[in-house]
Coordinates of C-alpha atoms and ligand atoms in Angstrom, one line a residue:
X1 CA 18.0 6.5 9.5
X2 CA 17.7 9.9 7.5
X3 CA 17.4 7.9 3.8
X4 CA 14.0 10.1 2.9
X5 CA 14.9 13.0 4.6
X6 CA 13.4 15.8 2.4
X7 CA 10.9 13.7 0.3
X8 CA 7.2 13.8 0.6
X9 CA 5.2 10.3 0.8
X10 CA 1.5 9.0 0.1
X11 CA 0.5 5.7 1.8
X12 CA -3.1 4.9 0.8
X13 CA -4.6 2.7 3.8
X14 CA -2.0 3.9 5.8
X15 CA -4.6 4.3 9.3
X16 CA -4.3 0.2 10.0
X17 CA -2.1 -2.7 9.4
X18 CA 0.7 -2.8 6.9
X19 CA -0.6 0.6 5.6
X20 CA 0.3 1.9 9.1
X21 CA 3.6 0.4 9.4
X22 CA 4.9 1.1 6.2
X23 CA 3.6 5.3 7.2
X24 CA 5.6 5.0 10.0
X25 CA 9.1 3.2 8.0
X26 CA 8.4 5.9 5.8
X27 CA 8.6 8.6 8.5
X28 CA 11.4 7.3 10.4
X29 CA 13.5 7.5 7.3
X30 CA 12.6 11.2 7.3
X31 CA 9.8 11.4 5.2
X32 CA 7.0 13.8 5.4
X33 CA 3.8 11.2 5.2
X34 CA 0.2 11.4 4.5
X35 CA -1.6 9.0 6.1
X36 CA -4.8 8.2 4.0
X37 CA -7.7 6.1 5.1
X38 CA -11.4 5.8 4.4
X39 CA -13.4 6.2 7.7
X40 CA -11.6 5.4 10.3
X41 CA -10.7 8.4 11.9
X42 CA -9.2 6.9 15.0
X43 CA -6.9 4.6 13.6
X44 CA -5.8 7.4 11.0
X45 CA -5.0 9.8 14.2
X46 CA -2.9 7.3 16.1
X47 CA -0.9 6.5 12.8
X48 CA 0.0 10.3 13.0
X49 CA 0.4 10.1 16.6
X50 CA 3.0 7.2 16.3
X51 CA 4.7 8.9 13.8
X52 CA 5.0 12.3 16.0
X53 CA 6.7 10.3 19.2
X54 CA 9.2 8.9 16.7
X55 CA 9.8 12.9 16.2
X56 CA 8.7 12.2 12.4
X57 CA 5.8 14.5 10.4
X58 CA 2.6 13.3 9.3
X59 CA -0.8 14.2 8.4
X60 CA -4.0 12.6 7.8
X61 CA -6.4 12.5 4.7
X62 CA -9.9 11.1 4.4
X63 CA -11.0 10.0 1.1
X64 CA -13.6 6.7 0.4
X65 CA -11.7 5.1 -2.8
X66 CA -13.8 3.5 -5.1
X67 CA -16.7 6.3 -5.4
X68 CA -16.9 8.4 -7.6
X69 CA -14.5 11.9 -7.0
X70 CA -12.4 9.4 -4.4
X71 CA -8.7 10.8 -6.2
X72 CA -9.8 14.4 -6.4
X73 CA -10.8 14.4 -2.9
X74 CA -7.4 12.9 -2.2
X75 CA -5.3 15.0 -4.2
X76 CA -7.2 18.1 -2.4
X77 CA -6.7 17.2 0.8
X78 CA -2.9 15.9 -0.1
X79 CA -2.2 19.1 -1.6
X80 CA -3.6 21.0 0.9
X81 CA -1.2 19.5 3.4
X82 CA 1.8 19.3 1.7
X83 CA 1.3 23.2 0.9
X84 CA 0.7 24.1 4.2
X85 CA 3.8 22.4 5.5
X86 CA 6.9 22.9 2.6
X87 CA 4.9 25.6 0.7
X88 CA 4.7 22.9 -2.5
X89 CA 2.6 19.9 -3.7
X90 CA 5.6 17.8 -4.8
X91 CA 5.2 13.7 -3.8
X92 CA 8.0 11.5 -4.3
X93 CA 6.8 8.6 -3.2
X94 CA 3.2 6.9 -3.4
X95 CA 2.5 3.7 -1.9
X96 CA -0.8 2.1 -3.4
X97 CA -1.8 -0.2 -0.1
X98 CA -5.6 0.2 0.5
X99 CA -7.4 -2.8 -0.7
X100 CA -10.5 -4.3 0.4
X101 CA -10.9 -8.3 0.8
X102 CA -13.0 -10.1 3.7
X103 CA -10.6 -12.9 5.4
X104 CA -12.9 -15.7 5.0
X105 CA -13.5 -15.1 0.9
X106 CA -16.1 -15.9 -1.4
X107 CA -17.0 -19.3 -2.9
X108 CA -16.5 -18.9 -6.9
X109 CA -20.2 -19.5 -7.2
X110 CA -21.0 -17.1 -5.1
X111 CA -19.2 -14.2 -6.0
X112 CA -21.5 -11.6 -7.8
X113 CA -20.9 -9.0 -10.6
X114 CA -21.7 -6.2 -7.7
X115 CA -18.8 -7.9 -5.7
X116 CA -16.8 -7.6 -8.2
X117 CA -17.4 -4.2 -9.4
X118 CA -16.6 -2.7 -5.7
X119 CA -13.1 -5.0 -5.4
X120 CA -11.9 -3.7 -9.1
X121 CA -13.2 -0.1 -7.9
X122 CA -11.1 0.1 -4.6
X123 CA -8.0 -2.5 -5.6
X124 CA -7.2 -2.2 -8.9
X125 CA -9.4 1.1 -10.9
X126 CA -8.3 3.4 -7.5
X127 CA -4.6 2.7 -7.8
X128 CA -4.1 3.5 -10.9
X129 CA -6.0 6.5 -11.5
X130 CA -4.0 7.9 -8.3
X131 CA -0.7 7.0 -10.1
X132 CA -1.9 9.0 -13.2
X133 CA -2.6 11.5 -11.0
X134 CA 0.2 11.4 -8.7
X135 CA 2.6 11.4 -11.6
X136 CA 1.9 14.9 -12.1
X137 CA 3.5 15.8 -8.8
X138 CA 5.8 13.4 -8.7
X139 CA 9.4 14.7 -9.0
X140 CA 12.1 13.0 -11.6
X141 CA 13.4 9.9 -9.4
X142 CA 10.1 9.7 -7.6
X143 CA 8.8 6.1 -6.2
X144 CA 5.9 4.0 -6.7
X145 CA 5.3 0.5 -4.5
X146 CA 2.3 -0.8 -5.3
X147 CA 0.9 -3.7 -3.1
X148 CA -0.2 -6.7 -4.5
X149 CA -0.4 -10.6 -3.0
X150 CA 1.0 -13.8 -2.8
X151 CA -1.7 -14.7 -3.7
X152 CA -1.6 -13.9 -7.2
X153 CA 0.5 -16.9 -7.3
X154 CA -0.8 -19.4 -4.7
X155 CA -4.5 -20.8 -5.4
X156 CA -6.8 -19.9 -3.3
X157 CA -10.3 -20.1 -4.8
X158 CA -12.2 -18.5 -2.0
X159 CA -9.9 -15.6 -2.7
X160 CA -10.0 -15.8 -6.5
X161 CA -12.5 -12.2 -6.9
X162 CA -9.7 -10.5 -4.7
X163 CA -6.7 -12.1 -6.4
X164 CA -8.1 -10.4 -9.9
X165 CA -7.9 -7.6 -8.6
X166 CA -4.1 -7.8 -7.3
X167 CA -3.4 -9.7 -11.1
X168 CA -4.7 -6.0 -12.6
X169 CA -2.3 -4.0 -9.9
X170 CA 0.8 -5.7 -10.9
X171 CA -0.2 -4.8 -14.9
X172 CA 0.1 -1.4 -13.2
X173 CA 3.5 -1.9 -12.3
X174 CA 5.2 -3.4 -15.3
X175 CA 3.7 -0.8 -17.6
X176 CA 3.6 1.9 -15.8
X177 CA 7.6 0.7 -15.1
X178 CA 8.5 1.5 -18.9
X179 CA 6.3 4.5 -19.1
X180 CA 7.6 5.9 -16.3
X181 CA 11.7 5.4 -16.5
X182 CA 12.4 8.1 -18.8
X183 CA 11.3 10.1 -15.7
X184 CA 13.5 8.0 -13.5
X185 CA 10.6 7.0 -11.4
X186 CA 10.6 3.4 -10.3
X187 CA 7.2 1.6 -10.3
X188 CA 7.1 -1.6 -8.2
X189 CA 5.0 -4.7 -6.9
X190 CA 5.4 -5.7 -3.6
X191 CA 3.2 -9.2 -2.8
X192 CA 2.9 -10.3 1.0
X193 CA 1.9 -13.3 2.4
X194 CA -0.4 -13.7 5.3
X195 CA 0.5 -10.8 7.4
X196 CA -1.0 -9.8 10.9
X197 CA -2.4 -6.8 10.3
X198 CA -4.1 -6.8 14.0
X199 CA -7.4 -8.0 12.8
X200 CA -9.5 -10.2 14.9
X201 CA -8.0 -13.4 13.3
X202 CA -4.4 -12.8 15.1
X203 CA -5.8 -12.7 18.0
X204 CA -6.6 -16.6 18.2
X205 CA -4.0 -18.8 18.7
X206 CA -4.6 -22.0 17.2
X207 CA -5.9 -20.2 13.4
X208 CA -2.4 -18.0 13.8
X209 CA -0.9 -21.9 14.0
X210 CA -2.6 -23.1 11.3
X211 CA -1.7 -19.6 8.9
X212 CA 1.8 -19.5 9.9
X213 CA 2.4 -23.1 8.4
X214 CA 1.9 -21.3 5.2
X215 CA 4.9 -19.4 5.2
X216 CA 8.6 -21.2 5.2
X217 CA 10.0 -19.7 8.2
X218 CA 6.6 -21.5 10.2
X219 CA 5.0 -17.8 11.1
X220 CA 2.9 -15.5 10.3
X221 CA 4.5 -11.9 8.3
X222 CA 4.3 -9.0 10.3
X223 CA 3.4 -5.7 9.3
X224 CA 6.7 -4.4 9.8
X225 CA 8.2 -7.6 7.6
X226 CA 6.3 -5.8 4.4
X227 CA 7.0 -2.1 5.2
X228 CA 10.9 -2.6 5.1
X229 CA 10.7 -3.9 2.1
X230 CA 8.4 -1.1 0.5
X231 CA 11.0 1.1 2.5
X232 CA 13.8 -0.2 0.9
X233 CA 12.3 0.3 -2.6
X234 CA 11.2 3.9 -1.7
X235 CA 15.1 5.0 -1.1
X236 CA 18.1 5.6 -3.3
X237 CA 19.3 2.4 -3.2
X238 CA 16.7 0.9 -4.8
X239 CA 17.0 3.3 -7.9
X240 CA 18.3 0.1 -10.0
X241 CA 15.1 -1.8 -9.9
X242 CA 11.8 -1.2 -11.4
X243 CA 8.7 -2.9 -13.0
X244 CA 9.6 -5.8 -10.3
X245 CA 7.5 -8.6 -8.3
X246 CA 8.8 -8.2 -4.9
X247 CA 7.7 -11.8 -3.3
X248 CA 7.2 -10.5 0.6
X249 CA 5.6 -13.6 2.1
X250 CA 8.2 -15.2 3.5
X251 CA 8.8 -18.0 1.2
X252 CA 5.2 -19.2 1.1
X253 CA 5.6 -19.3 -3.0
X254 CA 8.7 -22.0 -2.3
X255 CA 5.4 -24.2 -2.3
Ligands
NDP301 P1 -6.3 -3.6 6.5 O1 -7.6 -4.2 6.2 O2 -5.7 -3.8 7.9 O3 -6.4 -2.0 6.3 C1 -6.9 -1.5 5.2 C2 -6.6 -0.1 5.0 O4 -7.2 0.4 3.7 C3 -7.2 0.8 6.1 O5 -6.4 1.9 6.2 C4 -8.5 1.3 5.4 O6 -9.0 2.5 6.0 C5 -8.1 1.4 4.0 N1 -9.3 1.2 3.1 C6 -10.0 0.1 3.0 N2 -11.0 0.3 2.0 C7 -10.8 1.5 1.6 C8 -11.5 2.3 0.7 N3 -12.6 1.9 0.0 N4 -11.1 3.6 0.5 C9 -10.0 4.1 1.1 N5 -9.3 3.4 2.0 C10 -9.7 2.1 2.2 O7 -5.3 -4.0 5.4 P2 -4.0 -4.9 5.4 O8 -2.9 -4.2 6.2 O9 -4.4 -6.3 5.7 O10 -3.5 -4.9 3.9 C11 -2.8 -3.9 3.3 C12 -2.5 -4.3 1.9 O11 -1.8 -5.5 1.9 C13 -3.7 -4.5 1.0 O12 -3.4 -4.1 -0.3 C14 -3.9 -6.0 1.0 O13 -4.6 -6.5 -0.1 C15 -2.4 -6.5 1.0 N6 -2.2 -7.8 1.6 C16 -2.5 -8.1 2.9 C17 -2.3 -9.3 3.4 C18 -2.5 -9.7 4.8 O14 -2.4 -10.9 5.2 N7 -2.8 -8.7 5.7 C19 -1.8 -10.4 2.5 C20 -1.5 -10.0 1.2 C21 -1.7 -8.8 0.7 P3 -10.0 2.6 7.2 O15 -9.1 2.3 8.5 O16 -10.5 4.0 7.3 O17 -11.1 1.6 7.1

């Protein structure tokens, strides 16, 4: 388990949920990970401190996307890190994974301009202003998995705000891809389905029936389901691919 050894990693949302396990993947590859979050110091610390009793290294980095400064801020505080621990800023692998959704959606008529503004702010404007600015740190051969959704491709109108922003972050991957290749970095999509990510939803048994019906293998995804296969694009073996849809739902696009 020593595929990363020597590389540096960024997971944005990395304090809760799939952000947390894919951190974690990440780490126990060998990987030197910052762990990003918005406010939640807690979960951000016990991300790290999961990391530590694996015997991997990771630090923590607080920066609200969607505000204005949010990827200077970041890049600050990653820089500051990554200095203080190999002596150099380089990142060879960023994982875009913080988004912002509410589980119950939005009815199409209700959704408002200000809604809007704050989903394309966080899921899709965020995201790629931190690959432009990541890229500049980024190594020849370096990685970037950005997460989307199944439901980009599965109608869900209470979730149709939310699913424009996801449509915008795989436009990030396929151009990006081609900008990208002459550097060797690989850009990707990775789309889950509906994915326990230890919110209060999961914890009730008859709605985790009813969700896992979705998929085709009759349950939910678990975090851990996703962050192999963003861990698997962030290695060597995965050099071959790039400007890809990664469907990580568990066949719940077989319809
Ligand atoms: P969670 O809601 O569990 O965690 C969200 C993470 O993003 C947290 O670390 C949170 O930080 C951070 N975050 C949220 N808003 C901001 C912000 N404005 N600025 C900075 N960080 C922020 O997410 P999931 O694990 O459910 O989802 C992870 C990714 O997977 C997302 O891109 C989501 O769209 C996608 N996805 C999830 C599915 C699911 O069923 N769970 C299905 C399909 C796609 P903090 O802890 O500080 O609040």
């Amino acid at each position: 388990m020593d595929r990363l050894t020597g590389k540096t990693a960024l997971v944005t949302g990395s304090s809760r949920g799939i952000g947390r396990a894919i951190a974690i993947r990440l780490a126990r590859e060998g990987a030197l990970v910052v762990v990003h979050y918005a406010s939640n110091d807690d979960a951000a610390r016990e991300t790290v401190t999961q990391v530590e009793k694996e015997g991997g290294r990771a630090f923590a980095v607080r920066a609200e996307l969607g505000v204005p400064g949010d990827v200077h801020e970041l890049f600050v505080g990653l820089e500051r890190g990554l200095k203080e621990r190999r002596g150099e800023t380089a990142l060879d692998i960023l994982v875009n994974n913080a988004a912002v959704t509410t589980s119950q959606g939005t009815a199409p008529e209700d959704v408002t301009a200000e809604q809007l503004q704050q989903y394309f702010a966080v899921n899709a404007i965020a995201p790629f202003l931190i690959v432009q600015r990541a890229s500049q740190n980024m190594p020849d051969g370096g990685r970037i998995i950005n997460i989307s959704s199944a439901l980009t491709r599965f109608a869900e109108p209470g979730q149709a705000a939310y699913s424009m922003t996801k449509g915008a972050v795989e436009q990030i991957s396929l151009h990006l891809a081609k900008h990208l290749a002459p550097r060797r970095i690989t850009v990707n999509s990775v789309a889950p389905g509906i994915t326990d990510n230890g919110g209060p939803a999961f914890d009730i048994p008859e709605v985790v029936e009813q969700m896992a019906q979705i998929s085709a293998f009759k349950r939910v995804g678990q975090a851990g389901d996703v962050a192999d296969v963003v861990t698997f694009l962030a290695t060597d073996e995965a050099r071959w691919i790039t400007g890809s849809f990664v469907d990580a739902s568990g066949g719940t696009l077989l319809g």
